[in-house]
Short mmCIF file of C-alpha atoms and ligand atoms in Angstrom, two decimals:
data_model
loop_
_atom_site.label_atom_id
_atom_site.label_comp_id
_atom_site.label_asym_id
_atom_site.label_seq_id
_atom_site.Cartn_x
_atom_site.Cartn_y
_atom_site.Cartn_z
CA MET Y 284 -41.89 -128.32 33.03
CA ARG Y 285 -42.21 -131.12 35.44
CA THR Y 286 -45.51 -132.36 33.98
CA VAL Y 287 -43.98 -132.18 30.57
CA LEU Y 288 -40.91 -134.25 31.69
CA PHE Y 289 -43.30 -136.94 33.14
CA LEU Y 290 -45.57 -137.19 30.12
CA LEU Y 291 -42.31 -137.54 27.80
CA ALA Y 292 -41.08 -140.23 30.19
CA ILE Y 293 -44.38 -142.23 29.90
CA VAL Y 294 -44.67 -141.95 26.10
CA LEU Y 295 -41.10 -142.94 25.71
CA GLY Y 296 -41.61 -145.83 28.21
CA LEU Y 297 -44.71 -147.16 26.28
CA VAL Y 298 -43.09 -146.84 22.92
CA GLY Y 299 -39.83 -148.55 24.08
CA PHE Y 300 -42.09 -151.45 25.81
CA GLY Y 301 -43.87 -151.69 22.54
CA VAL Y 302 -40.97 -152.10 20.23
CA LEU Y 303 -39.18 -154.22 22.90
CA SER Y 304 -39.99 -157.60 21.44
CA GLY Y 305 -39.54 -156.61 17.57
CA SER Y 306 -36.16 -154.64 18.27
CA PRO Y 307 -34.60 -155.38 21.64
CA LEU Y 308 -31.78 -152.90 21.35
CA LEU Y 309 -34.13 -149.87 20.30
CA GLY Y 310 -36.47 -150.84 23.05
CA THR Y 311 -33.88 -150.93 25.76
CA ILE Y 312 -32.55 -147.51 24.57
CA LEU Y 313 -36.06 -146.03 24.75
CA LEU Y 314 -36.77 -147.52 28.14
CA GLY Y 315 -33.28 -145.97 29.30
CA PHE Y 316 -34.11 -142.59 27.97
CA ALA Y 317 -37.57 -142.96 29.66
CA PHE Y 318 -36.13 -143.79 32.93
CA SER Y 319 -33.48 -140.90 32.78
CA ILE Y 320 -36.26 -138.24 31.98
CA LEU Y 321 -38.41 -139.61 34.88
CA ILE Y 322 -35.40 -139.04 37.40
CA ALA Y 323 -34.65 -135.65 35.93
CA GLY Y 324 -38.44 -134.81 36.54
CA LEU Y 325 -38.21 -136.11 39.94
CA ARG Y 326 -35.34 -134.14 41.04
CA ARG Y 327 -36.37 -131.00 39.48
CA LYS Y 328 -37.64 -128.64 42.34
CA SER Y 329 -41.30 -127.55 42.09
CA LYS Y 330 -41.41 -124.03 41.24
CA GLN Y 331 -44.93 -123.23 42.25
CA ASN Y 332 -44.36 -121.46 45.34
CA VAL Y 333 -41.62 -119.25 43.94
CA GLY Y 334 -42.48 -115.52 43.50
CA PHE Y 335 -46.04 -115.67 44.32
CA SER Y 336 -46.49 -112.70 46.74
CA VAL Y 337 -48.87 -109.65 46.52
CA PHE Y 338 -45.73 -107.54 47.09
CA SER Y 339 -43.28 -107.81 44.46
CA GLU Y 340 -39.80 -106.22 44.40
CA GLY Y 341 -40.29 -102.47 44.70
CA SER Y 342 -43.66 -102.53 46.15
CA LEU Y 343 -42.93 -104.00 49.73
CA SER Y 344 -45.46 -104.40 52.42
CA PRO Y 345 -45.07 -101.84 55.45
CA SER Y 346 -43.68 -104.43 57.56
CA GLU Y 347 -41.39 -105.86 55.08
CA ARG Y 348 -39.97 -102.35 54.34
CA MET Y 349 -39.44 -101.77 57.98
CA ALA Y 350 -37.63 -104.95 58.58
CA ARG Y 351 -35.53 -104.42 55.63
CA ILE Y 352 -34.52 -100.75 56.54
CA SER Y 353 -33.56 -101.67 60.19
CA LYS Y 354 -31.25 -104.40 58.62
CA LEU Y 355 -29.66 -102.05 56.19
CA LYS Y 356 -28.80 -99.36 58.90
CA PHE Y 357 -28.50 -96.23 56.75
CA THR Y 358 -26.73 -93.25 57.96
CA PRO Y 359 -29.40 -90.64 58.38
CA VAL Y 360 -29.03 -87.86 55.70
CA GLY Y 361 -30.30 -84.17 55.78
CA ASN Y 362 -31.71 -81.73 58.37
CA LEU Y 363 -34.54 -82.33 60.69
CA GLU Y 364 -34.54 -78.68 61.73
CA ALA Y 365 -35.27 -75.42 59.70
CA MET Y 366 -31.66 -75.07 58.68
CA CYS Y 367 -30.06 -74.73 55.36
CA PRO Y 368 -28.42 -77.88 54.35
CA TYR Y 369 -25.73 -75.81 52.33
CA CYS Y 370 -24.79 -72.88 54.63
CA ASN Y 371 -26.22 -74.08 57.82
CA GLN Y 372 -27.99 -70.80 58.30
CA SER Y 373 -31.41 -70.92 60.11
CA LEU Y 374 -34.53 -70.51 57.95
CA GLU Y 375 -37.77 -68.93 59.00
CA LYS Y 376 -39.55 -72.25 58.79
CA LYS Y 377 -38.73 -75.66 57.56
CA PRO Y 378 -39.72 -75.73 53.89
CA VAL Y 379 -42.26 -78.31 52.67
CA ARG Y 380 -41.22 -78.28 48.98
CA LYS Y 381 -38.14 -77.31 46.75
CA LYS Y 382 -37.35 -73.75 47.77
CA LYS Y 383 -34.35 -71.38 47.29
CA CYS Y 384 -32.37 -70.46 50.48
CA PRO Y 385 -32.62 -66.88 51.11
CA HIS Y 386 -28.91 -66.83 52.48
CA CYS Y 387 -26.97 -68.63 49.85
CA GLY Y 388 -29.46 -68.91 46.87
CA GLN Y 389 -28.88 -72.64 46.60
CA PHE Y 390 -32.00 -74.98 45.97
CA ILE Y 391 -33.18 -76.89 49.13
CA TYR Y 392 -35.02 -80.22 48.49
CA VAL Y 393 -37.54 -81.88 50.80
CA ARG Y 394 -37.33 -85.80 51.12
CA THR Y 395 -38.38 -88.59 53.33
CA ARG Y 396 -35.16 -90.42 54.31
CA PRO Y 397 -35.36 -94.31 54.67
CA SER Y 398 -33.22 -94.36 57.93
CA ASP Y 399 -36.27 -93.28 59.98
CA GLU Y 400 -38.79 -92.35 57.45
CA HIS Y 401 -38.70 -88.55 58.81
CA GLN Y 402 -39.34 -85.72 56.21
CA VAL Y 403 -35.84 -83.90 55.99
CA ILE Y 404 -34.54 -80.86 53.83
CA VAL Y 405 -31.42 -81.77 51.97
CA THR Y 406 -28.96 -80.48 49.33
CA GLU Y 407 -29.31 -81.81 45.66
CA ALA Y 408 -26.35 -84.37 46.28
CA GLN Y 409 -28.16 -85.51 49.50
CA ALA Y 410 -31.62 -86.07 47.56
CA GLU Y 411 -29.71 -88.14 45.22
CA GLU Y 412 -27.94 -90.31 48.18
CA ILE Y 413 -31.61 -90.71 49.62
CA ALA Y 414 -32.96 -91.82 46.08
CA GLU Y 415 -30.07 -94.39 45.90
CA GLN Y 416 -30.95 -95.67 49.49
CA TRP Y 417 -34.60 -95.94 48.73
CA SER Y 418 -33.72 -98.05 45.69
CA ILE Y 419 -31.72 -100.33 47.87
CA VAL Y 420 -34.78 -100.58 50.22
CA ASN Y 421 -37.14 -101.46 47.31
CA GLY Y 422 -34.77 -103.92 45.58
CA THR Y 423 -34.34 -101.78 42.49
CA HIS Y 424 -30.66 -100.75 43.21
CA ASP Y 425 -29.36 -102.32 40.15
CA ALA Y 426 -31.93 -100.45 37.83
CA TYR Y 427 -31.02 -97.41 39.63
CA LEU Y 428 -27.31 -97.65 38.81
CA ALA Y 429 -28.19 -98.69 35.22
CA GLU Y 430 -30.13 -95.54 34.83
CA LYS Y 431 -27.47 -93.42 36.53
CA LYS Y 432 -24.86 -94.88 34.18
CA ARG Y 433 -27.01 -94.23 31.07
CA PHE Y 434 -27.40 -90.64 32.15
CA THR Y 435 -23.77 -90.00 32.52
CA GLU Y 436 -23.00 -91.60 29.25
CA GLU Y 437 -25.49 -89.33 27.47
CA LYS Y 438 -24.13 -86.31 29.27
CA ASP Y 439 -20.46 -87.17 28.20
CA LYS Y 440 -21.86 -87.62 24.61
CA LEU Y 441 -23.89 -84.10 24.62
CA ALA Y 442 -20.82 -82.53 26.33
CA LYS Y 443 -18.59 -83.40 23.30
CA ARG Y 444 -21.19 -82.38 20.79
CA PHE Y 445 -21.92 -78.96 22.48
CA GLY Y 446 -18.41 -78.23 23.49
CA ARG Y 447 -19.85 -77.31 27.06
CA GLU Y 448 -21.22 -79.11 29.99
CA PRO Y 449 -24.84 -79.89 29.29
CA SER Y 450 -27.60 -79.02 31.85
CA ASP Y 451 -29.42 -82.21 33.40
CA ASN Y 452 -32.44 -80.90 31.53
CA ASP Y 453 -30.48 -81.13 28.19
CA VAL Y 454 -29.49 -84.82 28.84
CA ARG Y 455 -33.01 -85.72 29.94
CA TRP Y 456 -34.42 -84.14 26.85
CA SER Y 457 -32.06 -85.89 24.51
CA GLN Y 458 -32.90 -89.27 26.33
CA LEU Y 459 -36.83 -88.53 25.94
CA ASN Y 460 -36.26 -87.92 21.96
CA GLN Y 461 -34.78 -91.34 21.89
CA GLU Y 462 -37.45 -92.88 24.25
CA LEU Y 463 -40.06 -91.42 21.82
CA ILE Y 464 -38.56 -93.36 18.90
CA GLU Y 465 -38.32 -96.66 20.88
CA HIS Y 466 -41.81 -96.41 22.35
CA ALA Y 467 -43.22 -95.63 18.87
CA ARG Y 468 -41.39 -98.69 17.46
CA GLN Y 469 -42.74 -101.13 20.44
CA ARG Y 470 -46.20 -99.43 20.04
CA ASN Y 471 -45.97 -98.54 23.70
CA TRP Y 472 -48.19 -95.38 23.17
CA GLY Y 473 -48.87 -94.88 27.02
CA PHE Y 474 -45.12 -94.59 27.49
CA PHE Y 475 -44.98 -92.30 24.38
CA ARG Y 476 -47.68 -90.18 25.88
CA ASN Y 477 -45.62 -90.08 29.25
CA ALA Y 478 -42.53 -89.03 27.42
CA LYS Y 479 -44.36 -86.09 25.74
CA PHE Y 480 -45.63 -84.95 29.04
CA GLU Y 481 -42.28 -85.06 30.73
CA MET Y 482 -40.93 -82.93 27.80
CA ALA Y 483 -43.86 -80.44 28.49
CA GLU Y 484 -42.80 -80.47 32.18
CA ILE Y 485 -39.22 -79.87 31.26
CA LEU Y 486 -40.08 -76.71 29.31
CA ARG Y 487 -42.64 -75.36 31.65
CA LYS Y 488 -40.04 -75.76 34.62
CA GLU Y 489 -37.42 -73.70 32.44
CA GLY Y 490 -40.16 -70.98 32.00
CA ARG Y 491 -40.55 -71.74 28.29
CA SER Y 492 -44.41 -71.68 28.47
CA ALA Y 493 -44.98 -71.45 24.81
CA GLY Y 494 -43.11 -74.48 23.91
CA ALA Y 495 -44.54 -76.31 26.85
CA LEU Y 496 -48.18 -75.42 25.71
CA GLY Y 497 -47.64 -77.29 22.30
CA PHE Y 498 -46.48 -80.45 24.02
CA TYR Y 499 -49.54 -80.34 26.46
CA LEU Y 500 -51.93 -80.03 23.68
CA GLU Y 501 -50.44 -83.05 22.14
CA VAL Y 502 -50.87 -84.94 25.31
CA CYS Y 503 -54.50 -83.85 25.41
CA TYR Y 504 -54.96 -85.07 21.84
CA LEU Y 505 -53.21 -88.46 22.61
CA ASP Y 506 -55.35 -89.01 25.86
CA LEU Y 507 -58.61 -88.84 24.05
CA ASN Y 508 -57.29 -91.37 21.45
CA GLY Y 509 -56.82 -93.80 24.43
CA PRO Y 510 -53.20 -94.73 24.28
CA ASN Y 511 -52.06 -98.28 25.35
CA ASN Y 512 -48.82 -100.18 25.53
CA THR Y 513 -48.69 -103.19 23.26
CA SER Y 514 -45.01 -103.91 23.75
CA GLY Y 515 -44.43 -104.85 20.17
CA ILE Y 516 -47.36 -107.25 19.80
CA THR Y 517 -48.18 -108.28 16.35
CA ASP Y 518 -50.62 -111.11 16.98
CA SER Y 519 -53.79 -109.63 15.32
CA GLU Y 520 -56.16 -111.43 17.95
CA LEU Y 521 -54.25 -110.05 20.87
CA LEU Y 522 -54.17 -106.65 19.19
CA ARG Y 523 -58.01 -106.86 18.70
CA GLN Y 524 -58.30 -107.47 22.52
CA TYR Y 525 -55.64 -104.93 23.49
CA PRO Y 526 -55.70 -102.24 20.74
CA PRO Y 527 -52.89 -99.87 20.78
CA TRP Y 528 -55.42 -96.84 20.67
CA ASN Y 529 -58.92 -97.10 22.14
CA PRO Y 530 -60.81 -93.87 22.35
CA LYS Y 531 -63.84 -95.89 23.93
CA ASP Y 532 -61.47 -96.76 26.84
CA LEU Y 533 -62.58 -95.49 30.14
CA THR Y 534 -59.32 -93.88 30.65
CA ALA Y 535 -59.38 -92.08 27.38
CA ASN Y 536 -60.13 -88.65 29.13
CA LEU Y 537 -58.47 -85.30 29.41
CA ALA Y 538 -56.33 -85.24 32.52
CA PRO Y 539 -57.42 -82.41 35.07
CA GLY Y 540 -53.74 -81.78 35.97
CA ILE Y 541 -52.82 -81.02 32.35
CA LEU Y 542 -55.91 -78.96 31.76
CA ASP Y 543 -54.71 -77.01 34.67
CA ARG Y 544 -51.38 -76.38 33.40
CA VAL Y 545 -52.52 -75.50 29.93
CA ALA Y 546 -55.19 -73.03 31.43
CA ARG Y 547 -52.52 -71.24 33.62
CA ILE Y 548 -50.33 -70.71 30.34
CA ILE Y 549 -53.06 -69.48 28.31
CA GLN Y 550 -54.03 -67.06 31.19
CA LYS Y 551 -50.57 -65.81 31.60
CA ASN Y 552 -49.91 -65.36 27.83
CA ASN Y 553 -53.53 -63.88 27.38
CA GLN Y 554 -54.02 -66.25 24.45
CA SER Y 555 -57.38 -66.50 22.66
CA PRO Y 556 -59.11 -69.66 21.76
CA ALA Y 557 -58.32 -69.28 18.24
CA THR Y 558 -54.56 -68.74 19.02
CA VAL Y 559 -54.69 -72.01 20.99
CA GLU Y 560 -56.62 -73.75 18.37
CA GLU Y 561 -53.94 -72.83 15.74
CA ILE Y 562 -51.08 -74.37 17.89
CA TYR Y 563 -53.28 -77.44 18.79
CA ARG Y 564 -54.13 -78.03 15.23
CA THR Y 565 -50.56 -77.89 13.90
CA ARG Y 566 -49.33 -80.29 16.68
CA ALA Y 567 -52.17 -82.78 16.72
CA SER Y 568 -52.19 -82.93 12.81
CA VAL Y 569 -48.63 -84.22 12.76
CA LEU Y 570 -49.44 -86.90 15.41
CA HIS Y 571 -52.74 -87.77 13.40
CA THR Y 572 -50.93 -88.63 10.22
CA SER Y 573 -47.70 -90.06 11.40
CA LEU Y 574 -49.35 -92.34 14.16
CA ARG Y 575 -52.62 -92.84 12.22
CA LEU Y 576 -54.70 -92.12 15.24
CA PRO Y 577 -58.38 -92.87 15.14
CA LEU Y 578 -59.70 -89.58 16.10
CA SER Y 579 -59.01 -86.55 13.98
CA PRO Y 580 -57.85 -83.22 15.58
CA ALA Y 581 -60.87 -81.37 14.46
CA SER Y 582 -63.35 -83.82 16.06
CA VAL Y 583 -61.81 -83.66 19.52
CA TRP Y 584 -61.12 -79.90 19.45
CA PRO Y 585 -64.59 -79.14 20.81
CA LYS Y 586 -64.03 -81.18 23.92
CA ILE Y 587 -60.67 -79.66 24.47
CA ARG Y 588 -61.77 -76.25 23.95
CA LYS Y 589 -64.77 -76.59 26.21
CA ALA Y 590 -62.55 -77.99 29.17
CA LEU Y 591 -59.90 -75.22 28.65
CA PHE Y 592 -62.25 -72.10 28.24
CA HIS Y 593 -65.14 -73.30 30.45
CA GLU Y 594 -67.70 -72.69 27.72
CA GLU Y 595 -70.45 -74.75 26.16
CA ALA Y 596 -69.08 -76.50 23.02
ZN1 LIG N 736 -28.23 -71.66 52.51
#
């Protein structure tokens, strides 16, 4: 910006000087302009040192994080000991992941709290409190609050439509459906794929494995097509460089975590390769035609089948 102002000042100055003899008035005006632009350029602060840090907001270095945490003085949240955060009854041992309390039946969560970075066991509300504290530490509190507000608004909307209080999963599901449309509009196929994965996860955690299976198979098909986020780019040269779908991309692979989840569902429901293929074909065909994906469902099925059933393709 500074350079542009200087160049403009020089050009105007030269032109002003040139016309000074022919038209003194115009020449003087132009020279005046050139002078004021030059002053503006000199007063403008150089921006080159601003924001140049390896650790941007949200990814602080360990020492930066510790300095910020000690300044913020959070109240410690949660229990360090093996004691239920709801009913205060002692537990056999301190849980290391989400677990139901054997005394009161409520879900106990495991989190690292910012105040001393110790692992504690907490209630659902305390887990939320810790998430908010971390967002303050990471400088993403505004985004956290905005997200929370969006969630509450969606919840109110659904409550009116359902005539009852929706579950958190209902709310998230509704948001994900809207996000799918938005990601497709922006051609952010990486995010689109992640939304499909989150939907599969919701169904799996709710014990609806048949529903989850269809979504996981969609993710497998999307992954092999190499989804990229193109953020609404329409420039053809850029799109050639960063294609929305690139099956030749090194990351265009089946994810072990997803294959593992699919394999568990297939095993639990005792499904044959033919049954799984039927579900896969139905789901993948819709994606293939609606999103115009480069690889056909049939052409990648042998790869998926081999990975799922551990057989030679
Ligand atoms: Zn309890």
